[in-house]
PDB file of C-alpha atoms in Angstrom:
ATOM      1  CA  LEU Q   1       3.173  60.098 -41.241  1.00  0.00           C
ATOM      2  CA  ALA Q   2       6.765  61.298 -41.653  1.00  0.00           C
ATOM      3  CA  GLN Q   3       7.622  59.686 -38.312  1.00  0.00           C
ATOM      4  CA  LEU Q   4       5.972  56.417 -39.396  1.00  0.00           C
ATOM      5  CA  LEU Q   5       7.908  56.383 -42.676  1.00  0.00           C
ATOM      6  CA  SER Q   6      11.165  57.037 -40.847  1.00  0.00           C
ATOM      7  CA  THR Q   7      10.724  53.721 -38.979  1.00  0.00           C
ATOM      8  CA  ILE Q   8      10.469  51.685 -42.214  1.00  0.00           C
ATOM      9  CA  PRO Q   9      13.833  50.561 -43.696  1.00  0.00           C
ATOM     10  CA  LYS Q  10      14.688  51.933 -47.130  1.00  0.00           C
ATOM     11  CA  ARG Q  11      15.006  48.551 -48.820  1.00  0.00           C
ATOM     12  CA  LYS Q  12      14.105  47.460 -52.341  1.00  0.00           C
ATOM     13  CA  ASP Q  13      12.133  44.463 -51.031  1.00  0.00           C
ATOM     14  CA  ILE Q  14       9.810  46.693 -48.964  1.00  0.00           C
ATOM     15  CA  GLU Q  15       7.004  48.431 -50.839  1.00  0.00           C
ATOM     16  CA  ILE Q  16       5.267  51.335 -49.070  1.00  0.00           C
ATOM     17  CA  LEU Q  17       1.753  52.408 -50.059  1.00  0.00           C
ATOM     18  CA  VAL Q  18       0.198  55.496 -48.483  1.00  0.00           C
ATOM     19  CA  VAL Q  19      -3.479  56.213 -49.101  1.00  0.00           C
ATOM     20  CA  ASP Q  20      -4.502  59.871 -49.147  1.00  0.00           C
ATOM     21  CA  ASP Q  21      -8.213  59.840 -48.298  1.00  0.00           C
ATOM     22  CA  ALA Q  22      -9.379  63.237 -49.610  1.00  0.00           C
ATOM     23  CA  SER Q  23      -6.902  65.401 -47.715  1.00  0.00           C
ATOM     24  CA  ASP Q  24      -6.515  69.133 -48.324  1.00  0.00           C
ATOM     25  CA  GLY Q  25      -4.082  70.794 -50.732  1.00  0.00           C
ATOM     26  CA  SER Q  26      -1.360  71.526 -48.183  1.00  0.00           C
ATOM     27  CA  THR Q  27      -1.265  67.875 -47.116  1.00  0.00           C
ATOM     28  CA  LYS Q  28      -0.943  66.745 -50.730  1.00  0.00           C
ATOM     29  CA  GLU Q  29       2.080  69.020 -51.159  1.00  0.00           C
ATOM     30  CA  LYS Q  30       3.761  67.432 -48.139  1.00  0.00           C
ATOM     31  CA  LEU Q  31       2.944  63.949 -49.478  1.00  0.00           C
ATOM     32  CA  LEU Q  32       4.664  64.751 -52.770  1.00  0.00           C
ATOM     33  CA  ILE Q  33       7.803  65.755 -50.871  1.00  0.00           C
ATOM     34  CA  LEU Q  34       7.727  62.501 -48.874  1.00  0.00           C
ATOM     35  CA  GLU Q  35       7.233  60.511 -52.089  1.00  0.00           C
ATOM     36  CA  ALA Q  36      10.252  62.208 -53.689  1.00  0.00           C
ATOM     37  CA  GLU Q  37      12.380  61.417 -50.622  1.00  0.00           C
ATOM     38  CA  THR Q  38      11.318  57.752 -50.409  1.00  0.00           C
ATOM     39  CA  PRO Q  39      11.971  55.706 -53.598  1.00  0.00           C
ATOM     40  CA  GLN Q  40       9.803  52.721 -52.565  1.00  0.00           C
ATOM     41  CA  LEU Q  41       6.820  54.924 -51.651  1.00  0.00           C
ATOM     42  CA  THR Q  42       3.679  55.236 -53.787  1.00  0.00           C
ATOM     43  CA  ILE Q  43       0.778  57.540 -52.913  1.00  0.00           C
ATOM     44  CA  LEU Q  44      -2.760  56.376 -53.735  1.00  0.00           C
ATOM     45  CA  TYR Q  45      -5.372  59.138 -53.860  1.00  0.00           C
ATOM     46  CA  ASN Q  46      -9.061  59.488 -53.186  1.00  0.00           C
ATOM     47  CA  HIS Q  47      -9.832  62.415 -55.475  1.00  0.00           C
ATOM     48  CA  ASP Q  48     -13.407  62.804 -54.232  1.00  0.00           C
ATOM     49  CA  LYS Q  49     -14.388  65.655 -51.955  1.00  0.00           C
ATOM     50  CA  ASP Q  50     -15.381  63.445 -49.024  1.00  0.00           C
ATOM     51  CA  PRO Q  51     -13.245  60.828 -47.219  1.00  0.00           C
ATOM     52  CA  LYS Q  52     -14.230  57.205 -47.790  1.00  0.00           C
ATOM     53  CA  GLY Q  53     -12.719  55.841 -44.581  1.00  0.00           C
ATOM     54  CA  ALA Q  54      -9.940  53.511 -43.486  1.00  0.00           C
ATOM     55  CA  GLY Q  55     -11.681  50.404 -44.826  1.00  0.00           C
ATOM     56  CA  TRP Q  56     -11.722  51.813 -48.352  1.00  0.00           C
ATOM     57  CA  GLY Q  57      -8.123  52.994 -47.994  1.00  0.00           C
ATOM     58  CA  ARG Q  58      -6.842  49.626 -46.837  1.00  0.00           C
ATOM     59  CA  ASN Q  59      -8.635  47.878 -49.703  1.00  0.00           C
ATOM     60  CA  GLN Q  60      -6.885  50.195 -52.165  1.00  0.00           C
ATOM     61  CA  GLY Q  61      -3.587  49.147 -50.613  1.00  0.00           C
ATOM     62  CA  ILE Q  62      -4.452  45.451 -50.883  1.00  0.00           C
ATOM     63  CA  PHE Q  63      -5.358  45.847 -54.558  1.00  0.00           C
ATOM     64  CA  LYS Q  64      -2.147  47.739 -55.383  1.00  0.00           C
ATOM     65  CA  ALA Q  65       0.319  45.768 -53.218  1.00  0.00           C
ATOM     66  CA  SER Q  66       2.718  43.465 -55.062  1.00  0.00           C
ATOM     67  CA  GLY Q  67       4.511  41.877 -52.101  1.00  0.00           C
ATOM     68  CA  LYS Q  68       4.139  38.415 -50.613  1.00  0.00           C
ATOM     69  CA  TYR Q  69       3.045  39.788 -47.215  1.00  0.00           C
ATOM     70  CA  LEU Q  70       0.915  42.743 -46.149  1.00  0.00           C
ATOM     71  CA  ILE Q  71       1.516  44.911 -43.081  1.00  0.00           C
ATOM     72  CA  PHE Q  72      -0.968  47.649 -42.165  1.00  0.00           C
ATOM     73  CA  ALA Q  73      -0.214  50.804 -40.203  1.00  0.00           C
ATOM     74  CA  ASP Q  74      -2.136  53.897 -39.153  1.00  0.00           C
ATOM     75  CA  SER Q  75      -0.523  57.211 -40.060  1.00  0.00           C
ATOM     76  CA  ASP Q  76      -0.259  58.384 -36.434  1.00  0.00           C
ATOM     77  CA  ASP Q  77       1.577  55.247 -35.224  1.00  0.00           C
ATOM     78  CA  PHE Q  78       5.031  53.856 -36.008  1.00  0.00           C
ATOM     79  CA  PHE Q  79       7.118  50.668 -35.979  1.00  0.00           C
ATOM     80  CA  SER Q  80       9.477  49.628 -33.201  1.00  0.00           C
ATOM     81  CA  GLN Q  81      13.220  49.558 -33.831  1.00  0.00           C
ATOM     82  CA  GLU Q  82      13.308  45.761 -34.094  1.00  0.00           C
ATOM     83  CA  ALA Q  83      10.105  45.372 -36.154  1.00  0.00           C
ATOM     84  CA  PHE Q  84      11.527  44.535 -39.549  1.00  0.00           C
ATOM     85  CA  THR Q  85      14.147  42.210 -38.115  1.00  0.00           C
ATOM     86  CA  GLU Q  86      11.245  40.262 -36.610  1.00  0.00           C
ATOM     87  CA  PHE Q  87       9.293  40.403 -39.867  1.00  0.00           C
ATOM     88  CA  ASP Q  88      12.293  39.064 -41.781  1.00  0.00           C
ATOM     89  CA  ALA Q  89      12.668  36.179 -39.338  1.00  0.00           C
ATOM     90  CA  VAL Q  90       9.069  34.936 -39.495  1.00  0.00           C
ATOM     91  CA  THR Q  91       8.609  35.292 -43.259  1.00  0.00           C
ATOM     92  CA  ARG Q  92      11.161  32.524 -43.783  1.00  0.00           C
ATOM     93  CA  ASN Q  93       8.632  30.041 -42.340  1.00  0.00           C
ATOM     94  CA  ASN Q  94       5.799  30.632 -44.830  1.00  0.00           C
ATOM     95  CA  TYR Q  95       3.140  31.452 -42.251  1.00  0.00           C
ATOM     96  CA  ASP Q  96      -0.263  32.649 -43.460  1.00  0.00           C
ATOM     97  CA  PHE Q  97      -0.765  34.948 -40.503  1.00  0.00           C
ATOM     98  CA  VAL Q  98       1.532  36.215 -37.733  1.00  0.00           C
ATOM     99  CA  VAL Q  99       0.350  38.303 -34.765  1.00  0.00           C
ATOM    100  CA  PHE Q 100       2.761  40.445 -32.725  1.00  0.00           C
ATOM    101  CA  LYS Q 101       2.656  42.492 -29.543  1.00  0.00           C
ATOM    102  CA  THR Q 102       2.446  46.278 -29.450  1.00  0.00           C
ATOM    103  CA  ARG Q 103       3.071  49.053 -26.974  1.00  0.00           C
ATOM    104  CA  SER Q 104       1.133  52.293 -26.638  1.00  0.00           C
ATOM    105  CA  ILE Q 105       2.210  55.781 -25.632  1.00  0.00           C
ATOM    106  CA  THR Q 106       0.480  59.119 -25.135  1.00  0.00           C
ATOM    107  CA  ALA Q 107       1.159  62.224 -27.229  1.00  0.00           C
ATOM    108  CA  ASN Q 108       3.820  63.365 -24.733  1.00  0.00           C
ATOM    109  CA  GLY Q 109       5.585  59.998 -24.794  1.00  0.00           C
ATOM    110  CA  GLN Q 110       4.242  58.569 -21.543  1.00  0.00           C
ATOM    111  CA  LYS Q 111       3.335  54.887 -21.301  1.00  0.00           C
ATOM    112  CA  SER Q 112      -0.331  54.128 -22.015  1.00  0.00           C
ATOM    113  CA  GLY Q 113      -2.387  51.085 -21.081  1.00  0.00           C
ATOM    114  CA  ARG Q 114      -4.414  51.021 -24.300  1.00  0.00           C
ATOM    115  CA  THR Q 115      -2.846  47.801 -25.632  1.00  0.00           C
ATOM    116  CA  ASN Q 116      -2.295  46.004 -22.312  1.00  0.00           C
ATOM    117  CA  PHE Q 117      -5.207  43.599 -22.758  1.00  0.00           C
ATOM    118  CA  LEU Q 118      -4.276  42.908 -26.383  1.00  0.00           C
ATOM    119  CA  ASN Q 119      -0.760  41.940 -25.285  1.00  0.00           C
ATOM    120  CA  PHE Q 120      -2.223  39.799 -22.513  1.00  0.00           C
ATOM    121  CA  LEU Q 121      -4.348  37.976 -25.098  1.00  0.00           C
ATOM    122  CA  ILE Q 122      -1.308  37.425 -27.303  1.00  0.00           C
ATOM    123  CA  GLU Q 123       0.644  36.003 -24.366  1.00  0.00           C
ATOM    124  CA  GLU Q 124      -2.192  33.592 -23.566  1.00  0.00           C
ATOM    125  CA  ALA Q 125      -2.604  32.649 -27.225  1.00  0.00           C
ATOM    126  CA  ALA Q 126       1.128  31.908 -27.411  1.00  0.00           C
ATOM    127  CA  ASN Q 127       0.897  29.714 -24.311  1.00  0.00           C
ATOM    128  CA  ILE Q 128      -2.074  27.799 -25.698  1.00  0.00           C
ATOM    129  CA  GLN Q 129      -0.535  27.478 -29.157  1.00  0.00           C
ATOM    130  CA  GLU Q 130       2.220  25.324 -27.735  1.00  0.00           C
ATOM    131  CA  ASN Q 131      -0.349  22.671 -26.756  1.00  0.00           C
ATOM    132  CA  LYS Q 132      -3.581  23.249 -28.701  1.00  0.00           C
ATOM    133  CA  PRO Q 133      -2.975  25.294 -31.889  1.00  0.00           C
ATOM    134  CA  VAL Q 134      -6.658  25.482 -32.916  1.00  0.00           C
ATOM    135  CA  SER Q 135      -7.651  27.099 -29.612  1.00  0.00           C
ATOM    136  CA  THR Q 136      -5.632  30.212 -30.370  1.00  0.00           C
ATOM    137  CA  LYS Q 137      -8.166  31.351 -32.940  1.00  0.00           C
ATOM    138  CA  LYS Q 138     -10.938  32.092 -30.455  1.00  0.00           C
ATOM    139  CA  ILE Q 139      -8.546  34.388 -28.551  1.00  0.00           C
ATOM    140  CA  LEU Q 140      -7.340  36.101 -31.713  1.00  0.00           C
ATOM    141  CA  THR Q 141     -10.925  37.034 -32.655  1.00  0.00           C
ATOM    142  CA  LYS Q 142     -10.638  39.686 -29.926  1.00  0.00           C
ATOM    143  CA  ILE Q 143      -7.550  41.260 -31.531  1.00  0.00           C
ATOM    144  CA  ASP Q 144      -9.249  42.877 -34.493  1.00  0.00           C
ATOM    145  CA  ALA Q 145      -6.988  45.869 -35.190  1.00  0.00           C
ATOM    146  CA  PRO Q 146      -5.122  45.273 -38.488  1.00  0.00           C
ATOM    147  CA  TRP Q 147      -1.775  46.598 -37.290  1.00  0.00           C
ATOM    148  CA  ALA Q 148       1.021  44.486 -35.731  1.00  0.00           C
ATOM    149  CA  LYS Q 149       0.096  41.613 -38.027  1.00  0.00           C
ATOM    150  CA  LEU Q 150       1.838  40.013 -40.976  1.00  0.00           C
ATOM    151  CA  ILE Q 151      -0.682  38.590 -43.467  1.00  0.00           C
ATOM    152  CA  SER Q 152      -0.051  36.558 -46.597  1.00  0.00           C
ATOM    153  CA  LYS Q 153      -1.435  38.422 -49.594  1.00  0.00           C
ATOM    154  CA  SER Q 154      -2.358  35.146 -51.284  1.00  0.00           C
ATOM    155  CA  LEU Q 155      -4.551  34.263 -48.288  1.00  0.00           C
ATOM    156  CA  ILE Q 156      -6.480  37.517 -48.752  1.00  0.00           C
ATOM    157  CA  VAL Q 157      -6.694  37.318 -52.549  1.00  0.00           C
ATOM    158  CA  ASP Q 158      -7.574  33.611 -52.747  1.00  0.00           C
ATOM    159  CA  HIS Q 159     -10.500  34.058 -50.361  1.00  0.00           C
ATOM    160  CA  ASN Q 160     -11.625  37.505 -51.562  1.00  0.00           C
ATOM    161  CA  ILE Q 161     -11.163  39.052 -48.116  1.00  0.00           C
ATOM    162  CA  GLU Q 162     -11.765  42.794 -47.889  1.00  0.00           C
ATOM    163  CA  PHE Q 163     -12.268  45.441 -45.225  1.00  0.00           C
ATOM    164  CA  GLU Q 164     -15.803  46.724 -44.872  1.00  0.00           C
ATOM    165  CA  GLU Q 165     -15.876  50.173 -46.434  1.00  0.00           C
ATOM    166  CA  ILE Q 166     -17.299  51.967 -43.423  1.00  0.00           C
ATOM    167  CA  HIS Q 167     -15.661  54.582 -41.204  1.00  0.00           C
ATOM    168  CA  TYR Q 168     -15.804  52.648 -37.903  1.00  0.00           C
ATOM    169  CA  SER Q 169     -15.159  48.967 -37.040  1.00  0.00           C
ATOM    170  CA  ASN Q 170     -14.197  48.214 -40.644  1.00  0.00           C
ATOM    171  CA  ASP Q 171     -11.592  45.722 -39.433  1.00  0.00           C
ATOM    172  CA  VAL Q 172     -13.555  43.287 -37.222  1.00  0.00           C
ATOM    173  CA  LEU Q 173     -14.897  41.103 -40.036  1.00  0.00           C
ATOM    174  CA  PHE Q 174     -11.609  41.328 -41.943  1.00  0.00           C
ATOM    175  CA  ASN Q 175      -9.690  39.905 -38.986  1.00  0.00           C
ATOM    176  CA  LEU Q 176     -12.255  37.135 -38.496  1.00  0.00           C
ATOM    177  CA  GLN Q 177     -12.178  36.132 -42.158  1.00  0.00           C
ATOM    178  CA  VAL Q 178      -8.378  35.969 -42.089  1.00  0.00           C
ATOM    179  CA  LEU Q 179      -8.591  33.688 -39.043  1.00  0.00           C
ATOM    180  CA  MET Q 180     -11.230  31.514 -40.698  1.00  0.00           C
ATOM    181  CA  HIS Q 181      -8.980  30.733 -43.649  1.00  0.00           C
ATOM    182  CA  ALA Q 182      -5.477  30.854 -42.141  1.00  0.00           C
ATOM    183  CA  LYS Q 183      -3.916  27.405 -41.769  1.00  0.00           C
ATOM    184  CA  HIS Q 184      -0.432  28.353 -40.582  1.00  0.00           C
ATOM    185  CA  ILE Q 185      -0.626  30.879 -37.733  1.00  0.00           C
ATOM    186  CA  ASN Q 186       2.189  32.064 -35.505  1.00  0.00           C
ATOM    187  CA  ILE Q 187       1.974  34.113 -32.309  1.00  0.00           C
ATOM    188  CA  SER Q 188       5.016  36.270 -31.563  1.00  0.00           C
ATOM    189  CA  ARG Q 189       5.841  37.845 -28.202  1.00  0.00           C
ATOM    190  CA  SER Q 190       7.970  40.505 -29.923  1.00  0.00           C
ATOM    191  CA  ILE Q 191       6.824  44.146 -29.879  1.00  0.00           C
ATOM    192  CA  VAL Q 192       6.839  45.480 -33.448  1.00  0.00           C
ATOM    193  CA  TYR Q 193       4.427  48.406 -33.360  1.00  0.00           C
ATOM    194  CA  VAL Q 194       3.815  51.533 -31.271  1.00  0.00           C
ATOM    195  CA  VAL Q 195       0.262  52.890 -30.960  1.00  0.00           C
ATOM    196  CA  LEU Q 196      -0.204  56.580 -30.246  1.00  0.00           C
ATOM    197  CA  ASP Q 197      -2.994  57.013 -27.680  1.00  0.00           C
ATOM    198  CA  HIS Q 198      -4.541  60.456 -28.153  1.00  0.00           C
ATOM    199  CA  ASP Q 199      -7.942  62.141 -27.822  1.00  0.00           C
ATOM    200  CA  SER Q 200      -8.547  62.528 -31.570  1.00  0.00           C
ATOM    201  CA  SER Q 201      -8.144  58.796 -32.244  1.00  0.00           C
ATOM    202  CA  LEU Q 202     -11.105  57.193 -34.042  1.00  0.00           C
ATOM    203  CA  ILE Q 203     -11.538  54.747 -31.176  1.00  0.00           C
ATOM    204  CA  LYS Q 204     -12.485  57.688 -28.936  1.00  0.00           C
ATOM    205  CA  VAL Q 205     -14.965  59.310 -31.324  1.00  0.00           C
ATOM    206  CA  GLN Q 206     -18.450  59.500 -29.805  1.00  0.00           C
ATOM    207  CA  ASN Q 207     -21.436  60.244 -32.044  1.00  0.00           C
ATOM    208  CA  GLU Q 208     -24.612  58.542 -33.185  1.00  0.00           C
ATOM    209  CA  ASP Q 209     -23.285  57.530 -36.595  1.00  0.00           C
ATOM    210  CA  MET Q 210     -20.243  55.929 -34.960  1.00  0.00           C
ATOM    211  CA  LEU Q 211     -22.473  54.013 -32.540  1.00  0.00           C
ATOM    212  CA  ASP Q 212     -24.724  52.719 -35.326  1.00  0.00           C
ATOM    213  CA  GLN Q 213     -21.797  51.551 -37.460  1.00  0.00           C
ATOM    214  CA  ARG Q 214     -20.004  49.839 -34.587  1.00  0.00           C
ATOM    215  CA  PHE Q 215     -23.176  48.120 -33.363  1.00  0.00           C
ATOM    216  CA  ASP Q 216     -24.130  46.844 -36.816  1.00  0.00           C
ATOM    217  CA  ALA Q 217     -20.566  45.628 -37.400  1.00  0.00           C
ATOM    218  CA  CYS Q 218     -20.715  43.780 -34.075  1.00  0.00           C
ATOM    219  CA  ILE Q 219     -23.918  42.014 -35.144  1.00  0.00           C
ATOM    220  CA  ARG Q 220     -22.441  40.995 -38.508  1.00  0.00           C
ATOM    221  CA  PHE Q 221     -19.263  39.808 -36.798  1.00  0.00           C
ATOM    222  CA  ASN Q 222     -21.177  37.612 -34.353  1.00  0.00           C
ATOM    223  CA  ASN Q 223     -23.385  36.106 -37.023  1.00  0.00           C
ATOM    224  CA  VAL Q 224     -20.302  34.951 -38.926  1.00  0.00           C
ATOM    225  CA  LEU Q 225     -18.415  33.932 -35.780  1.00  0.00           C
ATOM    226  CA  ALA Q 226     -21.256  31.727 -34.552  1.00  0.00           C
ATOM    227  CA  ALA Q 227     -20.750  29.389 -37.491  1.00  0.00           C
ATOM    228  CA  GLN Q 228     -17.043  28.771 -36.741  1.00  0.00           C
ATOM    229  CA  GLU Q 229     -15.909  25.699 -34.843  1.00  0.00           C
ATOM    230  CA  PHE Q 230     -13.383  27.714 -32.836  1.00  0.00           C
ATOM    231  CA  SER Q 231     -15.969  30.266 -31.663  1.00  0.00           C
ATOM    232  CA  LYS Q 232     -17.029  28.676 -28.352  1.00  0.00           C
ATOM    233  CA  ASN Q 233     -17.144  31.366 -25.623  1.00  0.00           C
ATOM    234  CA  ALA Q 234     -15.666  33.903 -28.051  1.00  0.00           C
ATOM    235  CA  HIS Q 235     -18.746  35.969 -28.851  1.00  0.00           C
ATOM    236  CA  SER Q 236     -18.966  39.704 -28.312  1.00  0.00           C
ATOM    237  CA  ILE Q 237     -21.782  41.361 -26.389  1.00  0.00           C
ATOM    238  CA  THR Q 238     -24.019  44.320 -27.210  1.00  0.00           C
ATOM    239  CA  ALA Q 239     -24.913  45.662 -23.742  1.00  0.00           C
ATOM    240  CA  GLY Q 240     -22.315  48.436 -23.958  1.00  0.00           C
ATOM    241  CA  TYR Q 241     -23.730  49.684 -27.247  1.00  0.00           C
ATOM    242  CA  ILE Q 242     -27.260  49.564 -25.820  1.00  0.00           C
ATOM    243  CA  LEU Q 243     -26.266  51.617 -22.782  1.00  0.00           C
ATOM    244  CA  ASN Q 244     -24.579  54.189 -25.016  1.00  0.00           C
ATOM    245  CA  ALA Q 245     -27.718  54.367 -27.145  1.00  0.00           C
ATOM    246  CA  LYS Q 246     -29.591  55.769 -24.152  1.00  0.00           C
ATOM    247  CA  LYS Q 247     -28.009  59.202 -24.673  1.00  0.00           C
ATOM    248  CA  TYR Q 248     -29.717  59.417 -28.075  1.00  0.00           C
ATOM    249  CA  SER Q 249     -33.143  57.917 -27.378  1.00  0.00           C
ATOM    250  CA  TRP Q 250     -35.008  55.086 -25.694  1.00  0.00           C
ATOM    251  CA  LEU Q 251     -36.219  54.027 -29.123  1.00  0.00           C
ATOM    252  CA  LYS Q 252     -32.626  53.478 -30.249  1.00  0.00           C
ATOM    253  CA  MET Q 253     -32.024  51.338 -27.159  1.00  0.00           C
ATOM    254  CA  LEU Q 254     -35.083  49.225 -27.948  1.00  0.00           C
ATOM    255  CA  SER Q 255     -34.002  48.955 -31.572  1.00  0.00           C
ATOM    256  CA  PHE Q 256     -30.565  47.639 -30.521  1.00  0.00           C
ATOM    257  CA  ILE Q 257     -32.179  45.141 -28.139  1.00  0.00           C
ATOM    258  CA  ARG Q 258     -34.487  43.839 -30.887  1.00  0.00           C
ATOM    259  CA  LYS Q 259     -31.582  43.525 -33.354  1.00  0.00           C
ATOM    260  CA  THR Q 260     -29.579  41.607 -30.758  1.00  0.00           C
ATOM    261  CA  ALA Q 261     -32.481  39.233 -30.105  1.00  0.00           C
ATOM    262  CA  LYS Q 262     -32.853  38.513 -33.834  1.00  0.00           C
ATOM    263  CA  SER Q 263     -29.142  37.856 -34.303  1.00  0.00           C
ATOM    264  CA  LYS Q 264     -26.648  35.336 -32.949  1.00  0.00           C
ATOM    265  CA  ALA Q 265     -25.069  38.020 -30.778  1.00  0.00           C
ATOM    266  CA  LYS Q 266     -25.374  38.037 -26.990  1.00  0.00           C
ATOM    267  CA  LEU Q 267     -26.715  40.853 -24.841  1.00  0.00           C
ATOM    268  CA  MET Q 268     -24.203  40.114 -22.079  1.00  0.00           C
ATOM    269  CA  TYR Q 269     -21.920  37.377 -20.804  1.00  0.00           C
ATOM    270  CA  PRO Q 270     -23.374  34.646 -18.538  1.00  0.00           C
ATOM    271  CA  LEU Q 271     -24.266  36.153 -15.150  1.00  0.00           C
ATOM    272  CA  HIS Q 272     -22.157  33.724 -13.150  1.00  0.00           C
ATOM    273  CA  ARG Q 273     -19.003  35.070 -14.814  1.00  0.00           C
ATOM    274  CA  TYR Q 274     -19.654  38.529 -13.388  1.00  0.00           C
ATOM    275  CA  PHE Q 275     -20.185  37.064  -9.927  1.00  0.00           C
ATOM    276  CA  ILE Q 276     -16.972  35.042 -10.083  1.00  0.00           C
ATOM    277  CA  ALA Q 277     -15.149  38.089 -11.470  1.00  0.00           C
ATOM    278  CA  PHE Q 278     -16.289  40.057  -8.412  1.00  0.00           C
ATOM    279  CA  ILE Q 279     -14.884  37.342  -6.133  1.00  0.00           C
ATOM    280  CA  MET Q 280     -11.621  37.371  -8.088  1.00  0.00           C
ATOM    281  CA  LYS Q 281     -11.415  41.132  -7.675  1.00  0.00           C
ATOM    282  CA  LEU Q 282     -11.922  40.865  -3.911  1.00  0.00           C
ATOM    283  CA  ALA Q 283      -9.141  38.262  -3.835  1.00  0.00           C
ATOM    284  CA  GLY Q 284      -6.781  40.721  -5.513  1.00  0.00           C
ATOM    285  CA  ALA Q 285      -6.557  38.976  -8.906  1.00  0.00           C
ATOM    286  CA  ASP Q 286      -4.857  40.675 -11.841  1.00  0.00           C
ATOM    287  CA  PRO Q 287      -7.484  42.864 -13.622  1.00  0.00           C
ATOM    288  CA  LEU Q 288      -6.354  41.484 -16.985  1.00  0.00           C
ATOM    289  CA  LYS Q 289      -6.972  37.920 -15.799  1.00  0.00           C
ATOM    290  CA  ILE Q 290     -10.401  38.957 -14.520  1.00  0.00           C
ATOM    291  CA  ARG Q 291     -11.273  40.502 -17.868  1.00  0.00           C
ATOM    292  CA  PHE Q 292     -10.048  37.381 -19.684  1.00  0.00           C
ATOM    293  CA  TYR Q 293     -12.282  35.205 -17.520  1.00  0.00           C
ATOM    294  CA  VAL Q 294     -15.363  37.369 -18.148  1.00  0.00           C
ATOM    295  CA  VAL Q 295     -14.784  37.259 -21.913  1.00  0.00           C
ATOM    296  CA  PHE Q 296     -13.864  33.579 -22.334  1.00  0.00           C
ATOM    297  CA  GLY Q 297     -15.168  31.863 -19.184  1.00  0.00           C
ATOM    298  CA  GLU Q 298     -11.756  30.342 -18.517  1.00  0.00           C
ATOM    299  CA  ARG Q 299      -9.212  31.145 -15.827  1.00  0.00           C
ATOM    300  CA  VAL Q 300      -5.541  31.658 -16.582  1.00  0.00           C
TER     301      VAL Q 300
END
């Protein structure tokens, strides 16, 4: 967290809100020191014994924030050196929603591939935006992490958009709802955020509760997405969740299959995409382009 705060300029027009989600006493002491050292920093506390999760924490930040734009960050990541110069530049244009590129590194500072596909999607969305602005939305549905985005607070408040207050996948519906209501979107090729790729990251947590929450969030996401005019070929699939359910029980697998059948979600992508993807792989195509084709059914 101290590293993250060190990458945010100490300016009066930048408000910093840190949410302490039921941390221990020693952490609270360190937070008080950081708050004393950073005039624009306010700490928001969950005084309960148990953590309420990132969704709850982000909603507290939304409620408290007084600025025109919101920027979210995880405490183990940080901003790039040029981030706030880029933020300053785009805010002059009154966009509702701006999406930026990121880079990812491991705990020892080595380059990681965690955000490669996200950056590939942003590049393609930027290319499409130049010709067909509406088409960018279906690509952006796959970039659900809240960081590396600049979001108008009025957009969120006017449409009552909130994060789901669950521990996993709390951001997928939030991102979709922002896209649904945003009228002025910009895609930036600038890298503004650095993601730390480490083994204790929530994205790598594997347990039954995590699987249930992520699967149910996927179903809710797809049910909302199916009603959007920009959603063609943009659905998610549930096969991966179903395969992971096998380690817990066959009954859980069957339950996931039944829930998928009753929803607007898809079990898997059309079979012909996998066949064509195999041909592309044999031809030596870029793996990111192959993945894009499987997801959207379009070649780039």
